[in-house]
C-alpha atoms as one frame of an Amber mdcrd trajectory, in Angstrom:
protein
  -9.013  30.189  24.492 -10.259  26.722  23.485  -7.624  23.982  23.244  -6.371
  23.324  19.727  -7.895  20.093  18.347  -5.608  17.171  17.551  -5.691  13.795
  15.792  -4.611  10.394  17.135  -0.895   9.587  16.916  -0.043   7.538  13.871
  -2.729   9.193  11.712  -2.397  12.117   9.303  -4.361  14.843   7.551  -3.679
  15.253   3.835  -3.794  18.621   2.079  -5.161  19.064  -1.468  -1.615  18.821
  -2.886  -0.927  15.692  -0.846  -4.213  14.159  -1.977  -3.260  14.828  -5.606
  -0.030  12.910  -4.946  -1.855  10.058  -3.238  -4.333   9.794  -6.114  -1.390
   9.615  -8.511  -0.148   6.590  -6.521  -3.561   4.911  -6.370  -4.299   5.546
 -10.050  -0.905   4.246 -11.184  -1.312   1.017  -9.205  -4.956   0.656 -10.291
  -3.997   1.048 -13.977  -1.356  -1.691 -13.705  -3.784  -4.022 -11.902  -6.255
  -3.540 -14.760  -3.503  -4.433 -17.262  -3.242  -7.853 -15.623  -6.974  -8.565
 -15.462  -7.696  -7.751 -11.808 -11.138  -6.446 -10.764 -11.903  -4.172  -7.821
 -13.919  -5.038  -4.719 -14.363  -3.344  -1.323 -15.024  -4.796   2.133 -16.201
  -3.048   5.351 -13.738  -1.136   7.538 -14.759  -3.318  10.472 -15.009  -7.081
  10.614 -16.197  -9.479  13.297 -13.297 -10.142  15.684 -13.903 -13.855  15.150
 -12.900 -13.238  11.505  -9.677 -11.413  12.435  -8.353 -13.096  15.584  -5.833
 -15.904  15.217  -4.942 -15.097  11.586  -1.858 -12.919  12.184  -0.065 -14.708
  15.018   0.117 -13.570  18.644   1.902 -10.312  17.764  -0.692  -9.437  15.133
  -3.606 -10.178  17.478  -2.203  -7.647  19.959  -2.198  -4.962  17.246  -5.895
  -5.295  16.353  -8.001  -2.213  17.094 -11.102  -3.542  18.849 -14.437  -1.710
  18.694 -16.453  -1.420  21.877 -19.974  -2.851  21.622 -22.795  -0.316  21.526
 -25.522  -0.376  24.159 -25.046  -1.919  27.600 -21.756  -3.728  27.125 -21.608
  -4.546  30.866 -24.575  -6.894  30.587 -23.549 -10.506  30.993 -20.308  -9.596
  32.787 -19.981 -10.577  36.441 -18.467  -8.361  39.150 -15.768 -10.990  39.567
 -14.782 -10.662  35.899 -14.688  -6.861  36.156 -12.559  -6.935  39.312 -10.157
  -9.422  37.729  -8.952  -6.582  35.437  -8.068  -9.191  32.793  -7.869  -6.877
  29.773  -7.833  -9.644  27.151 -10.799 -11.491  28.641 -12.807  -8.297  29.171
 -12.081  -7.092  25.633 -13.530 -10.348  24.291 -16.756  -9.555  26.178 -16.869
  -5.804  25.416 -15.929  -6.083  21.740 -17.388  -8.206  18.958 -15.917  -6.182
  16.097 -12.524  -4.795  15.112 -10.955  -2.575  12.453  -9.355  -4.646   9.709
  -5.630  -5.273  10.161  -5.032  -5.999   6.479  -7.050  -6.677   3.324  -6.110
 -10.343   2.871  -8.112 -11.915   5.698 -11.252  -9.885   4.851 -10.749 -10.999
   1.246 -10.628 -14.656   2.326 -13.855 -14.098   4.253 -15.365 -12.447   1.145
 -14.421 -15.430  -1.049 -16.087 -17.884   1.339 -19.236 -15.765   1.711 -19.585
 -15.180  -2.054 -18.274 -18.529  -3.327 -21.424 -19.170  -5.395 -21.046 -15.849
  -7.258 -17.313 -16.079  -7.978 -15.648 -17.537 -11.087 -12.281 -19.124 -10.265
  -9.496 -18.244 -10.606 -10.684 -15.007  -9.029  -8.384 -11.997  -9.511  -9.340
  -9.087  -7.302  -7.736  -5.872  -6.112  -8.588  -3.588  -3.202  -7.365  -0.087
  -2.363  -8.569   0.710   1.162  -7.254   1.806   4.590  -6.247  -0.637   7.338
  -5.503  -0.060  11.033  -2.879  -1.371  13.451  -2.469  -0.478  17.140   1.276
  -0.152  16.605   3.790   2.299  18.086   3.943   5.155  15.545   7.368   5.936
  14.097   8.932   7.074  10.830   7.299   5.147   7.995   4.963   3.277  10.376
   1.415   4.518  10.917  -1.665   3.332  12.779  -3.918   4.120   9.832  -2.615
   3.550   6.333  -3.720   2.425   2.893  -2.937  -0.904   1.286  -3.277  -1.602
  -2.409  -3.742  -5.366  -2.665  -3.997  -7.754  -5.581  -4.770 -11.442  -5.005
  -5.489 -14.512  -7.128  -7.415 -17.386  -5.538  -8.435 -20.730  -6.981  -5.207
 -21.477  -8.867  -2.059 -23.380  -7.854  -0.037 -22.162 -10.840   3.284 -20.453
 -10.118   2.586 -18.220 -13.122   0.507 -16.202 -10.645   3.659 -15.458  -8.613
   5.511 -14.574 -11.815   2.801 -12.094 -12.833   2.658 -10.578  -9.347   6.396
  -9.868  -9.597   5.879  -8.361 -13.045   3.201  -6.096 -11.557   5.633  -4.979
  -8.836   8.326  -4.261 -11.436   5.895  -2.345 -13.698   4.484  -0.208 -10.873
   7.870   0.887  -9.525   9.200   1.464 -13.045   6.259   3.829 -13.625   7.076
   5.591 -10.347  10.776   5.751 -11.332  11.653   4.252  -7.922  14.652   1.893
  -7.986  13.860  -1.174  -5.899  15.147  -4.612  -4.986  12.470  -7.321  -5.089
  13.314  -9.909  -2.425  11.887 -13.415  -2.724  11.952 -16.458  -0.463   9.733
 -19.493   0.203   8.182 -20.639   3.472   8.788 -24.255   2.393  12.523 -23.497
   2.320  12.265 -22.078   5.843  10.304 -25.160   6.954  13.018 -27.344   5.436
  15.707 -25.404   7.290  13.789 -25.831  10.580  13.497 -29.551   9.807  17.207
 -30.166   9.140  18.312 -28.263  12.268  15.905 -30.392  14.300  13.450 -27.649
  15.274  10.403 -28.296  13.034   7.945 -27.462  15.819   9.542 -24.018  16.211
   9.047 -22.880  12.591   6.845 -19.887  13.603   9.354 -18.706  16.248  12.213
 -19.096  13.771  10.486 -17.169  10.955   9.329 -14.351  13.267  12.898 -13.935
  14.566  14.640 -14.185  11.167  12.202 -11.619   9.751  13.705  -9.048  12.153
  17.313  -9.495  10.931  17.388  -6.161   9.050  15.895  -4.308  12.006  17.694
  -5.761  15.057  20.813  -7.504  13.686  22.111 -11.076  13.855  23.097 -11.094
  17.554  19.637  -9.996  18.681  17.977 -12.506  16.327  20.104 -15.268  17.866
  19.211 -14.058  21.365  15.503 -14.161  20.475  15.868 -17.678  19.037  17.543
 -18.833  22.264  14.810 -17.173  24.314  12.234 -19.207  22.343  13.909 -22.438
  23.452  15.861 -23.195  20.283  19.076 -25.053  21.099  22.557 -23.547  20.680
  23.400 -26.372  18.250  20.377 -25.546  16.059  21.178 -21.806  16.157  24.769
 -22.571  15.089  23.505 -24.658  12.141  21.222 -21.792  11.141  23.961 -19.148
  10.787  25.526 -20.093   7.412  22.088 -20.689   5.933  20.524 -17.313   6.774
  23.745 -15.492   5.807  24.065 -17.332   2.470  25.491 -15.110  -0.294  26.155
 -15.290  -4.046  23.940 -15.128  -7.126  20.401 -16.496  -7.067  21.557 -19.566
  -9.013  24.442 -20.174  -6.575  22.147 -19.869  -3.570  19.663 -22.327  -5.094
  22.458 -24.811  -5.870  23.716 -24.617  -2.270  20.196 -25.042  -0.900  19.639
 -28.178  -2.982  22.588 -29.756  -1.158  21.803 -28.373   2.291  18.132 -29.410
   2.091  18.648 -32.739   0.304  17.135 -34.617   3.269  14.039 -32.385   3.418
  11.241 -33.048   0.934   9.382 -29.835   1.814  12.612 -27.800   1.633  13.435
 -29.128  -1.856   9.881 -28.316  -2.997  10.466 -24.696  -1.915  13.743 -24.592
  -3.839  11.997 -25.983  -6.938   9.233 -23.354  -6.744  11.745 -20.519  -6.247
  13.828 -21.771  -9.180  10.801 -21.789 -11.505   9.766 -18.244 -10.502  13.292
 -16.802 -10.798  14.106 -18.570 -14.075  10.813 -17.490 -15.671  11.282 -13.879
 -14.559  14.794 -13.891 -16.010  13.246 -14.252 -19.480  10.817 -11.361 -18.848
  13.393  -8.571 -18.777  12.523  -7.026 -15.412  13.815  -3.489 -14.946  14.497
  -4.004 -11.221  16.755  -6.418  -9.375  15.219  -9.599  -7.908  17.095 -11.406
  -5.138  16.613 -14.710  -3.309  16.935 -13.668   0.354  16.779 -16.435   2.980
  16.420 -13.889   5.808  13.045 -12.873   4.391  10.386 -14.620   6.472   7.357
 -12.298   6.609   6.026 -12.940  10.088   2.408 -13.586   9.118   1.338 -17.149
   9.833  -0.807 -17.684   6.755   1.971 -17.811   4.116   2.793 -21.312   2.867
   4.879 -20.884  -0.298   6.655 -18.038  -2.119   6.995 -14.795  -0.141   8.000
 -11.363  -1.446   9.161  -8.034  -0.111  10.280  -4.864  -1.886  12.916  -2.431
  -0.615  13.555   1.038  -2.053  17.248   1.419  -2.957  17.582   5.205  -2.645
  15.660   5.865   0.604  16.046   4.419   4.094  12.584   3.076   4.848  11.010
  -0.311   5.620   9.379  -2.631   3.130   7.174  -0.791   0.606   5.487  -3.888
  -0.852   5.032  -7.435   0.419   3.056 -10.595  -0.165   3.142 -14.292  -0.854
   1.338 -17.605  -1.390  -1.217 -18.878   1.123  -2.663 -22.309   0.436  -5.079
 -22.669   3.312  -6.366 -19.250   4.358  -9.995 -19.834   3.332  -9.892 -23.154
   5.182 -10.271 -21.360   8.515 -13.642 -20.105   7.228 -14.810 -23.597   6.267
 -13.721 -23.613   2.620 -10.725 -25.884   2.235  -8.579 -26.449  -0.834  -8.552
 -22.908  -2.246  -5.010 -21.784  -2.985  -4.211 -18.114  -3.186  -1.427 -15.601
  -3.528  -1.140 -11.848  -3.515   0.809  -8.647  -3.033   0.180  -5.450  -1.111
   1.644  -2.050  -1.989   2.166   0.188   1.055   0.785   3.427  -0.387   1.818
   5.578   2.597   5.435   4.483   2.442   5.477   4.894  -1.346   4.088   8.418
  -0.752   7.049   9.162   1.561   9.583   7.704  -0.911   8.213   9.730  -3.852
   8.288  12.857  -1.667  11.894  12.324  -0.562  13.073  11.639  -4.104  10.832
  14.369  -5.634   9.562  11.990  -8.292   6.002  13.256  -8.738   5.272  14.325
 -12.338   4.229  17.955 -12.527   0.897  17.141 -14.189   0.026  14.706 -11.380
   0.068  17.323  -8.638  -1.137  20.419 -10.448  -4.763  21.300  -9.736  -6.387
  24.283 -11.435  -4.785  25.156 -14.774  -6.537  28.474 -15.419  -7.976  31.209
 -13.185 -10.309  33.970 -14.410  -9.851  37.253 -12.563 -13.131  38.773 -11.346
 -13.502  42.555 -11.904 -17.239  42.744 -11.295 -20.673  41.478 -12.300 -20.487
  42.182 -16.069 -16.927  40.918 -16.440 -17.727  37.772 -14.434 -20.764  37.024
 -16.604 -18.650  37.367 -19.766 -15.890  35.200 -18.253 -18.397  32.494 -17.320
 -19.250  32.053 -21.011 -15.592  31.392 -21.900 -15.196  29.286 -18.753 -17.908
  26.880 -19.944 -16.043  26.301 -23.225 -12.741  25.893 -21.378 -14.148  23.225
 -19.043 -15.869  21.461 -21.945 -12.393  21.172 -23.503 -11.210  19.327 -20.365
  -9.213  22.171 -18.813  -9.395  22.510 -15.016 -10.468  26.117 -14.532 -12.130
  28.406 -12.007 -13.172  32.023 -11.542 -12.357  33.970  -8.390 -15.792  34.241
  -6.738 -15.446  37.808  -5.415 -14.534  41.067  -7.154 -11.531  41.471  -4.841
  -8.384  43.528  -5.388  -6.233  42.326  -8.288  -3.289  41.704  -5.939  -5.343
  39.330  -3.781  -6.562  37.364  -6.813  -3.055  37.063  -8.302  -1.729  35.971
  -4.897  -4.419  33.260  -4.858  -3.193  32.029  -8.272   0.433  31.974  -7.085
  -0.398  30.113  -3.863  -2.261  27.419  -5.796   0.478  27.245  -8.488  -2.051
  28.011 -11.228  -0.003  28.337 -14.450  -2.380  30.636 -16.401  -4.584  33.618
 -15.483  -7.284  35.091 -17.774  -7.940  38.825 -17.345 -11.224  40.171 -18.716
 -11.893  43.894 -18.470 -13.969  46.311 -20.545 -11.494  46.418 -23.463 -11.320
  42.618 -23.641 -15.121  42.315 -23.595 -15.429  44.842 -26.446 -13.170  42.607
 -28.548 -14.832  39.377 -27.376 -11.499  38.091 -26.090  -9.452  37.618 -22.874
  -5.937  38.607 -21.837  -4.098  35.365 -21.064  -1.116  35.631 -18.719   1.514
  32.904 -18.356   2.322  33.035 -14.617   5.744  31.459 -15.087   7.089  33.718
 -17.875   4.887  36.785 -17.274   3.996  36.850 -21.001   0.503  38.239 -21.838
  -1.512  37.852 -25.051  -4.999  38.888 -26.131  -6.697  35.686 -27.318 -10.072
  34.296 -28.393 -11.679  31.458 -26.423 -10.407  28.943 -28.977  -6.853  30.344
 -28.894  -6.913  30.380 -25.088  -7.898  26.705 -25.004  -5.125  25.798 -27.453
  -2.446  27.607 -25.429  -3.459  26.167 -22.039  -3.844  22.610 -23.391  -0.419
  22.844 -25.020
């Protein structure tokens, strides 16, 4: 017997029911993006590696899926290079392209390429898959969708405020309780400055970002491993474990960072965002969290992350301000900021909490039973009217046994079945059965439509 086919680890198939759920997620997010004036674009699944490399830090570069060149990819490679078995060097010769790691860097590339066609500020959203050569585990996949919204060409902090409103609106519509965590890379830079480790800002933020996952002791061990002094690590402890209300944390930071201009700028930005949001009546909690670092190198200002309160899972939304991302593509001075909803993790959260609305996952609403050629022809006439009224309906294609057709309706959770036999045809009507209650009524096409739509 032939071996059963399989799919790569970290990828998934989605059934019709699962796709209905995913579309509910995408459509909800898309509708909210439209409310705030964002327009949709798409970029290719693969980008030139020169576009992707160096934008995500060393750890991110290792997680890029590289695409082998077509044709004779050995040409131009010496025997010495082959025998060296230097995987990184050989990959750079074998591969010119890679699967996108996120949607932000391709978006920056898009802005630079299409700068003459774009009106700034440019508000775009993208809902597309991304790929990471990560170790698959619960809530972490190698192929997953991101639902991004970004604004470029504006320095205003009102953009951050609106992005947080979008987050709050989306999760309120999903009925998922979340905590929106906010920090600022300028605050982190200020902290690095006052502990005397300014040149280690990337190492510090990458380590702090792991606090939730690996705990304080392991974070401290990683900081020490990166060459950060014991004295600096000791100074860092009370700062990253700061507690109290947002206002209390900001007040403390103003004192702690009084000698750091960049640190105070981060506090000022965070204060504006938090104070403005306080007047907006958010439905979800928003918290200033100094342990939030978001390990991506391109963030320069406010950073965000969203945690679900009722499910143990990683971040389900993240983002922040990046002032110089387009600069690496030769277009300096374009500020930007954005958020990314992790659709696959949201899918898992909605599943665990059973929060999908019934109408979002139901497919066919009405099935016509097929008793034969004449009955099917009669049913098709009613079926046309039913579909014209916007009801999702189908007819069983074969004149199979009644039991088989009813079993089909039950398996697909179809709420209504229309039965058309000789008696029904003589009256120009159909017998409509409610599959949940078992109630049956002889109805005209118009009555049938009214009942199903109700």
